[in-house]
mmCIF file of C-alpha atoms in Angstrom:
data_model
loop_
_atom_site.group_PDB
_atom_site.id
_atom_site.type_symbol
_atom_site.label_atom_id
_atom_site.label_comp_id
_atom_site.label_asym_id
_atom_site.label_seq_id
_atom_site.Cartn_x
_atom_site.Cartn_y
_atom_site.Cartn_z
ATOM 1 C CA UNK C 1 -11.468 13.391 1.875
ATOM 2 C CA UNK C 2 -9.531 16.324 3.608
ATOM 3 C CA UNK C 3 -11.265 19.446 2.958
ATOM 4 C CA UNK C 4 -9.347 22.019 5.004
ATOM 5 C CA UNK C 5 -6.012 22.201 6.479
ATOM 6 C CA UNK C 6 -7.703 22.033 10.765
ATOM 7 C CA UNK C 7 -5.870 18.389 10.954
ATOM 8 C CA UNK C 8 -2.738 20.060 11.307
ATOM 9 C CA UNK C 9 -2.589 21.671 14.747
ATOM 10 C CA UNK C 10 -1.124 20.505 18.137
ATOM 11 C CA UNK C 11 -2.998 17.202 19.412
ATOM 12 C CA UNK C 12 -4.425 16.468 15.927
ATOM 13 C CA UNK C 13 -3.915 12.442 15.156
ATOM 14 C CA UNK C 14 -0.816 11.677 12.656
ATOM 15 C CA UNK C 15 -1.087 10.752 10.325
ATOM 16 C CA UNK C 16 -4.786 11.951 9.876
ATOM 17 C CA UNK C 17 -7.748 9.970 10.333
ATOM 18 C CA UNK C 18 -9.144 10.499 6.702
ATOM 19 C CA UNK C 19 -10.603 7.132 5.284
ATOM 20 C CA UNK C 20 -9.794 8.346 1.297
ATOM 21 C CA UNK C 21 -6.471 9.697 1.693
ATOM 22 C CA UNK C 22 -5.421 6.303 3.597
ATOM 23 C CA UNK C 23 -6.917 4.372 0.934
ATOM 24 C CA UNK C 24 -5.084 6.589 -2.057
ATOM 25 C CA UNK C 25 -1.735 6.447 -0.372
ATOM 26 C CA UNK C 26 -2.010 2.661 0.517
ATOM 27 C CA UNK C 27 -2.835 2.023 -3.017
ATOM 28 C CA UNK C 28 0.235 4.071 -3.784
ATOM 29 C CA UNK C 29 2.506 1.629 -2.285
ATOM 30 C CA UNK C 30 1.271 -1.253 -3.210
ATOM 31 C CA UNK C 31 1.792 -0.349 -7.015
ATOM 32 C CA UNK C 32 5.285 0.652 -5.807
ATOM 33 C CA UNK C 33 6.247 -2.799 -4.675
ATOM 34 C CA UNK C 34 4.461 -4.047 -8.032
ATOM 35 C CA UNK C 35 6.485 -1.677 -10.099
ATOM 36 C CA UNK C 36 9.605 -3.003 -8.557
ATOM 37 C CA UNK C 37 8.844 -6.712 -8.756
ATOM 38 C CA UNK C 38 8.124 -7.478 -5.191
ATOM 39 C CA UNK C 39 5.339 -9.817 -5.446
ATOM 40 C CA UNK C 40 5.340 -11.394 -2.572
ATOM 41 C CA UNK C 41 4.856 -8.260 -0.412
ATOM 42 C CA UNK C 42 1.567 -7.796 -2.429
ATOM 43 C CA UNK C 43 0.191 -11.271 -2.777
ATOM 44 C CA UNK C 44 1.205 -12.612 0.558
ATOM 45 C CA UNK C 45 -1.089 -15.970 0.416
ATOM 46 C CA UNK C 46 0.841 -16.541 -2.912
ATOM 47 C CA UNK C 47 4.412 -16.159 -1.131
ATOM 48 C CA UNK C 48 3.296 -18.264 1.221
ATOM 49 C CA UNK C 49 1.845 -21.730 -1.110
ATOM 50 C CA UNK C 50 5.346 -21.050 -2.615
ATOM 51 C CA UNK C 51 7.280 -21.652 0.276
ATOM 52 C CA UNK C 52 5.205 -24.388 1.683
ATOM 53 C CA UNK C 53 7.234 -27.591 0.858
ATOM 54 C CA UNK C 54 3.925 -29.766 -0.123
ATOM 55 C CA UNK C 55 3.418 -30.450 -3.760
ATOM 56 C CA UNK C 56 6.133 -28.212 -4.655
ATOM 57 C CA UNK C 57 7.039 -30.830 -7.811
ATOM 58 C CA UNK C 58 4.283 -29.739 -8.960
ATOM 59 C CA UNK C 59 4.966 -25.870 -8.477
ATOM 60 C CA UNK C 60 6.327 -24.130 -11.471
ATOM 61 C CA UNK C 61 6.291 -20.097 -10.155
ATOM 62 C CA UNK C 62 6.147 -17.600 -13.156
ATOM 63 C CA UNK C 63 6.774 -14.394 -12.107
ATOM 64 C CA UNK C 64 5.613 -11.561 -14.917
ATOM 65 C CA UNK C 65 6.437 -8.235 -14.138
ATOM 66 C CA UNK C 66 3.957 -6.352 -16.332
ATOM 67 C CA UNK C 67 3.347 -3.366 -13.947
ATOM 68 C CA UNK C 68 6.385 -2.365 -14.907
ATOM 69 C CA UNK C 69 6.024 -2.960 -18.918
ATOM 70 C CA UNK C 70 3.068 -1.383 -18.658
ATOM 71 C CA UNK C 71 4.676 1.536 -17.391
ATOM 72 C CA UNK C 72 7.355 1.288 -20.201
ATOM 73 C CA UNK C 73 4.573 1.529 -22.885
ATOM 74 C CA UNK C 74 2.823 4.242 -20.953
ATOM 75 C CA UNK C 75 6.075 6.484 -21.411
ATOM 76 C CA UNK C 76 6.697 5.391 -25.268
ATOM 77 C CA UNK C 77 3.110 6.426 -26.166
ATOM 78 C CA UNK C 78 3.531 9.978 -24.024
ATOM 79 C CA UNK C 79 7.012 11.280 -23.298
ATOM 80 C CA UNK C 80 6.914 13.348 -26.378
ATOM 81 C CA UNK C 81 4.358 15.506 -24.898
ATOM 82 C CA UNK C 82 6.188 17.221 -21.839
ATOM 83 C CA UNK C 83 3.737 19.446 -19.640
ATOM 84 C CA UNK C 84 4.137 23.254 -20.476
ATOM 85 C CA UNK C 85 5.205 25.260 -16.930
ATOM 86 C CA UNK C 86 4.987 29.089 -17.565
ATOM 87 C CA UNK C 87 7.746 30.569 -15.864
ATOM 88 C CA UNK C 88 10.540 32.832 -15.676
ATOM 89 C CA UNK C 89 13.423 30.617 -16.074
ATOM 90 C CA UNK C 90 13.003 27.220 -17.704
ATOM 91 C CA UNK C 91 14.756 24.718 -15.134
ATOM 92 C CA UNK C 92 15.615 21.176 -16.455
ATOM 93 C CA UNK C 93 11.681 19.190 -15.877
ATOM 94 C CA UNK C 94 11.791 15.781 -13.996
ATOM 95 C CA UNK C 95 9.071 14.973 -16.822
ATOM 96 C CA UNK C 96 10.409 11.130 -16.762
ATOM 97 C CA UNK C 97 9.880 10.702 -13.040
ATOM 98 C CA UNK C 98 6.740 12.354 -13.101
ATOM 99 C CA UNK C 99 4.948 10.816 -16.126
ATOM 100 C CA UNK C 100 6.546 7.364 -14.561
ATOM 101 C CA UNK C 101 4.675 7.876 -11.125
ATOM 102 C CA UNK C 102 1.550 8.974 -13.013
ATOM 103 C CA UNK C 103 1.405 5.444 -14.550
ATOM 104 C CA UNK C 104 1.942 3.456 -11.575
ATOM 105 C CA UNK C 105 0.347 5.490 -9.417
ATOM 106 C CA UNK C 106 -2.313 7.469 -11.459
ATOM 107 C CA UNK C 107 -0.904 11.021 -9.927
ATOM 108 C CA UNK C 108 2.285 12.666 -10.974
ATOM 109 C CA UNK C 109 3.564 15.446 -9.624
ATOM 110 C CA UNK C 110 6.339 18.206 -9.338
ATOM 111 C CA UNK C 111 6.902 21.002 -7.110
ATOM 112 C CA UNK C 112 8.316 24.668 -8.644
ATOM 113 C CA UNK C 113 10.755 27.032 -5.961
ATOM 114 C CA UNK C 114 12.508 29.889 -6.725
ATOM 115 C CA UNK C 115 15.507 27.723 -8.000
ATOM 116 C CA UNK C 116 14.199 24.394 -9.426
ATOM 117 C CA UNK C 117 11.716 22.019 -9.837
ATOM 118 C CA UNK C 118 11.302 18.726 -8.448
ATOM 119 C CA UNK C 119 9.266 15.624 -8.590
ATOM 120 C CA UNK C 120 7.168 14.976 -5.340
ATOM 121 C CA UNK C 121 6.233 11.347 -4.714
ATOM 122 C CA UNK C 122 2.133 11.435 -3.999
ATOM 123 C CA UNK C 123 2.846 8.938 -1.091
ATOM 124 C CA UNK C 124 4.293 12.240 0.471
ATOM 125 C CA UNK C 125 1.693 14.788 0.268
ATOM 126 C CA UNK C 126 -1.833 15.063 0.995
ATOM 127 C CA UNK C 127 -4.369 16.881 -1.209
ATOM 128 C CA UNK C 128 -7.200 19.142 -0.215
ATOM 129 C CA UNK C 129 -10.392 19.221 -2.039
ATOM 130 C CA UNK C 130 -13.026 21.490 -2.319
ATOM 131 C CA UNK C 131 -16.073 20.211 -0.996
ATOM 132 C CA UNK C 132 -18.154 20.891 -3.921
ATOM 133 C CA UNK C 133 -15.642 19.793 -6.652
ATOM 134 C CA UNK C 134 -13.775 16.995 -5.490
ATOM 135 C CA UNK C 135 -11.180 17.095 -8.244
ATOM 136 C CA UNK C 136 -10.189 20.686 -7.546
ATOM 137 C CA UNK C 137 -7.301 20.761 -5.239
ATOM 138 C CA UNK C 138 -7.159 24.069 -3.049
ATOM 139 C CA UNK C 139 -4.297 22.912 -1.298
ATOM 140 C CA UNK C 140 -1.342 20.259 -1.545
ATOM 141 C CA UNK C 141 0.785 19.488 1.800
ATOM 142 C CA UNK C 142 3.690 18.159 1.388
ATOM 143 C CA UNK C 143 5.415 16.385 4.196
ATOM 144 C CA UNK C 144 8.527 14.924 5.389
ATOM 145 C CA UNK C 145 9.547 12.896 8.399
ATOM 146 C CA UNK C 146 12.870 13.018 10.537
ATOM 147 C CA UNK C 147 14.300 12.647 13.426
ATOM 148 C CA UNK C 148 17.169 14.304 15.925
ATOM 149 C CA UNK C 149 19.092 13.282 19.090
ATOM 150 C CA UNK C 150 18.303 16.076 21.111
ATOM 151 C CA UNK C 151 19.845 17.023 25.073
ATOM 152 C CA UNK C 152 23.232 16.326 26.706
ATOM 153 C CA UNK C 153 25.339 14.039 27.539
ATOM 154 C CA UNK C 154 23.469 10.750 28.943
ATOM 155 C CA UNK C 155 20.353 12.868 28.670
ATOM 156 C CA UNK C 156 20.538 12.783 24.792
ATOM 157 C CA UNK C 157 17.095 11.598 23.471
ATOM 158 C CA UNK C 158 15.476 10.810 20.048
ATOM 159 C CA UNK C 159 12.890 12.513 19.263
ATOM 160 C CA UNK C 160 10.511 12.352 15.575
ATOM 161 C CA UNK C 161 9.379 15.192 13.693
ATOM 162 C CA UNK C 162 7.117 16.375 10.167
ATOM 163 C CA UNK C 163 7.969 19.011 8.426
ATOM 164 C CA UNK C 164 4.631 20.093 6.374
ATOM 165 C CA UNK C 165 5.315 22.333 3.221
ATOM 166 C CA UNK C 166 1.582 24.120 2.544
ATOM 167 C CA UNK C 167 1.341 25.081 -0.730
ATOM 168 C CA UNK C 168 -2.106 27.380 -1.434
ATOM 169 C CA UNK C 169 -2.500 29.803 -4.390
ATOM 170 C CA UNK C 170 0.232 32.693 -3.780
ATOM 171 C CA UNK C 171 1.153 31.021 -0.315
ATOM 172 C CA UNK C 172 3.799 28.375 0.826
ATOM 173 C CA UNK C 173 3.875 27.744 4.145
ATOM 174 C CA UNK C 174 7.295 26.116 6.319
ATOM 175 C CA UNK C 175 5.980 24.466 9.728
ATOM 176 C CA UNK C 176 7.471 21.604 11.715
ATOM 177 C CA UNK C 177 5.323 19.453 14.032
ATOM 178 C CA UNK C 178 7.300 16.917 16.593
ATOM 179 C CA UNK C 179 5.602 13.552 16.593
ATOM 180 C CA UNK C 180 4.266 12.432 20.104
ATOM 181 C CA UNK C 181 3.222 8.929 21.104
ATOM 182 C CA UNK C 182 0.788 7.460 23.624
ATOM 183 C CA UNK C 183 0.404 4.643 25.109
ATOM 184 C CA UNK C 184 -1.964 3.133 22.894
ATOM 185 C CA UNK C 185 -0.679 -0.877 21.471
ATOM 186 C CA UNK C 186 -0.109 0.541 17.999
ATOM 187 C CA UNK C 187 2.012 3.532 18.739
ATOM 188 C CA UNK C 188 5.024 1.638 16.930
ATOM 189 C CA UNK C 189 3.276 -0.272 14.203
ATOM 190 C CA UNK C 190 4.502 0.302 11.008
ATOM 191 C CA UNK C 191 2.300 1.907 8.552
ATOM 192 C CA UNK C 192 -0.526 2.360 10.941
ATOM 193 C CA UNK C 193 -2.796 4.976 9.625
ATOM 194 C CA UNK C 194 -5.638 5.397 12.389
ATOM 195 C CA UNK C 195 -5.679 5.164 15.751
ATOM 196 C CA UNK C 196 -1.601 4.579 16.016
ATOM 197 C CA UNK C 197 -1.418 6.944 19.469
ATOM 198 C CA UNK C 198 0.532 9.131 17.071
ATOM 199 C CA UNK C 199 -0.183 12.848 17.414
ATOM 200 C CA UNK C 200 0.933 16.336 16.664
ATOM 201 C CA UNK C 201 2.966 18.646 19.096
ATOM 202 C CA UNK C 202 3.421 22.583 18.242
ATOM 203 C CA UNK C 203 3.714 24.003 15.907
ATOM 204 C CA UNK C 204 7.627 24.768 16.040
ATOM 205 C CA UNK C 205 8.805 27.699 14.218
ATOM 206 C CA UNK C 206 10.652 25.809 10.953
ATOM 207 C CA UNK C 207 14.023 27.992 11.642
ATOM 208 C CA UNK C 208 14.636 26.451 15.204
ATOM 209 C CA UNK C 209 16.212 23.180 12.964
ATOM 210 C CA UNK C 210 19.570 24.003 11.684
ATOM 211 C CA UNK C 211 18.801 22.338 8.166
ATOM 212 C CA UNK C 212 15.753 24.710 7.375
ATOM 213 C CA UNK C 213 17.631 28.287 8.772
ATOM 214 C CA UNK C 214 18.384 29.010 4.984
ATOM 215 C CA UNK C 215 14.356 29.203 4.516
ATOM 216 C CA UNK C 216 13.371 33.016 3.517
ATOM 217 C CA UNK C 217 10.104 32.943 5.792
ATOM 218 C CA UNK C 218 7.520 35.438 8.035
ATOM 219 C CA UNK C 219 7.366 34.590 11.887
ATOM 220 C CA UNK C 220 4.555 31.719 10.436
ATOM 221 C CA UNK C 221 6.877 30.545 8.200
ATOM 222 C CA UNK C 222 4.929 32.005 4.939
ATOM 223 C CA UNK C 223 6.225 32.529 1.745
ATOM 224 C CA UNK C 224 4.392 35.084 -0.556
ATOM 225 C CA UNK C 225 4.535 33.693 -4.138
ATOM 226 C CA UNK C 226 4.108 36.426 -5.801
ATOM 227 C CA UNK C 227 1.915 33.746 -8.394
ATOM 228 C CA UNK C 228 -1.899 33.372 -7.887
ATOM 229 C CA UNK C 229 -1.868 30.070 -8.181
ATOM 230 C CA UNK C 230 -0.250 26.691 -6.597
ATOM 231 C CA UNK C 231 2.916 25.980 -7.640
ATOM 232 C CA UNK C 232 2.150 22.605 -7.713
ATOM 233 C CA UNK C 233 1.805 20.876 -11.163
ATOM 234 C CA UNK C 234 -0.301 17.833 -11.248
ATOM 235 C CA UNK C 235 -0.403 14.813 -13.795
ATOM 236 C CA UNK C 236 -3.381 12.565 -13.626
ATOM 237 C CA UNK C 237 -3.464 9.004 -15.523
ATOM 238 C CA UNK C 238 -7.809 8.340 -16.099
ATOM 239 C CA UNK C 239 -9.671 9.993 -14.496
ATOM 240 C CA UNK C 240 -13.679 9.366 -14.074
ATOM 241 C CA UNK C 241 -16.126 11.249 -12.196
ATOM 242 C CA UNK C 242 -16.113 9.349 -9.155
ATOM 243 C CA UNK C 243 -12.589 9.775 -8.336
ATOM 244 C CA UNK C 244 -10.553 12.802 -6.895
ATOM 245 C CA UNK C 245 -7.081 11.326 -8.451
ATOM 246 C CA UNK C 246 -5.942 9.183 -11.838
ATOM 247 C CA UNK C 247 -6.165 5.793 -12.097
ATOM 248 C CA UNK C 248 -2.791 3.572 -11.770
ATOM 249 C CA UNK C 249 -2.064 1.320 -15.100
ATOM 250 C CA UNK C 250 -2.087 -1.491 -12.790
#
């Protein structure tokens, strides 16, 4: 589990090497392709019996999709009970979307600014733990990926970058990281999650990209809160004591 916030620095592995937060966010997709009735991308030995040609007289493929009507019951049974948010203005709450993801994935979760709140999809952020207390989160990183032609004329080159927003109690933090590759055989495989030859470059002050200049930000890109606490709300499905994040209804 990530414990502190050192994997994000120039020449740090992306995305990072962290055995638990792979596993969490790999689970994460694979209940979103059950969710949306893509069976075959999850049970890939089944696709493949179906679309062999032998014996298929005696094939008769029923395809259930109870992921999702188990999320359906999920929201009849709680929906009526929207989390409380103390704040000063009451902004419309994405309490669907979030109490949705907490069912199929077991974490829900929405993210409070100045001027609204927003559901955050847990297979974009990373969570840091405390190291005594595994489910107490000291620090949720949010991140999001994009890329820019960059140069001129026939010199105009695409290059990747992450945009991490580091929320900590009283602190948000703007940074932007560009995304290097070597030349390891897994640079460009998708989905790779350790040793991809992916790695961090900067940091890069968040206000050098055009779509972030509206950002009210220090020279670090920090926000003071003004609120001692994250202003991150979290929704977890069952939790036990061996796990750092709710159980999926899958």
């Amino acid at each position: 589990m990530l414990t502190d916030l050192l994997w994000i620095a120039d020449g740090q592995p992306w995305p990072p090497e962290d055995k638990d937060e792979a596993v969490r966010r790999a689970e994460h997709v694979k209940n979103r392709l059950l969710y949306n009735g893509d069976h075959e991308a999850v049970f890939p030995k089944l696709a493949a019996y179906l679309k062999d040609k032998e014996d298929d007289d005696k094939k008769v493929p029923i395809i259930i999709g109870l992921a999702k009507t188990a999320t359906k019951e999920y929201l009849n049974f709680i929906i009526g009970e929207s989390p409380e948010i103390d704040a000063p203005i009451i902004y419309d709450l994405p309490d669907y979307e979030v109490l949705t993801d907490a069912s199929r994935y077991g974490i829900g979760a929405m993210e409070i600014s100045q001027d609204r709140v927003v559901a955050i999809s847990p297979e974009n952020f990373y969570m840091v733990v405390e190291p005594g207390n595994i489910q107490q989160v000291s620090a949720y990183v949010i991140f999001a990926e994009f890329k820019q032609l960059e140069g001129e004329g026939d010199k105009k080159k695409e290059h990747q970058y992450v945009k991490f927003t580091i929320h900590t109690k009283g602190q948000i933090q703007h940074v932007v990281y560009e995304i290097t590759t070597s030349d390891s055989g897994l640079a460009n495989v998708p989905g790779a999650t350790s040793g991809s030859g992916k790695k961090l470059a900067g940091p890069i002050p968040v206000k050098t990209f055009k779509q972030y200049e509206y950002l009210e930000v220090d020279a670090e890109g920090k926000q003071d809160t003004g609120v001692d606490e994250l202003l991150v709300v979290r929704i977890d499905n069952i939790l036990t004591s061996d796990r750092y994040y709710g159980q999926s209804d899958y």
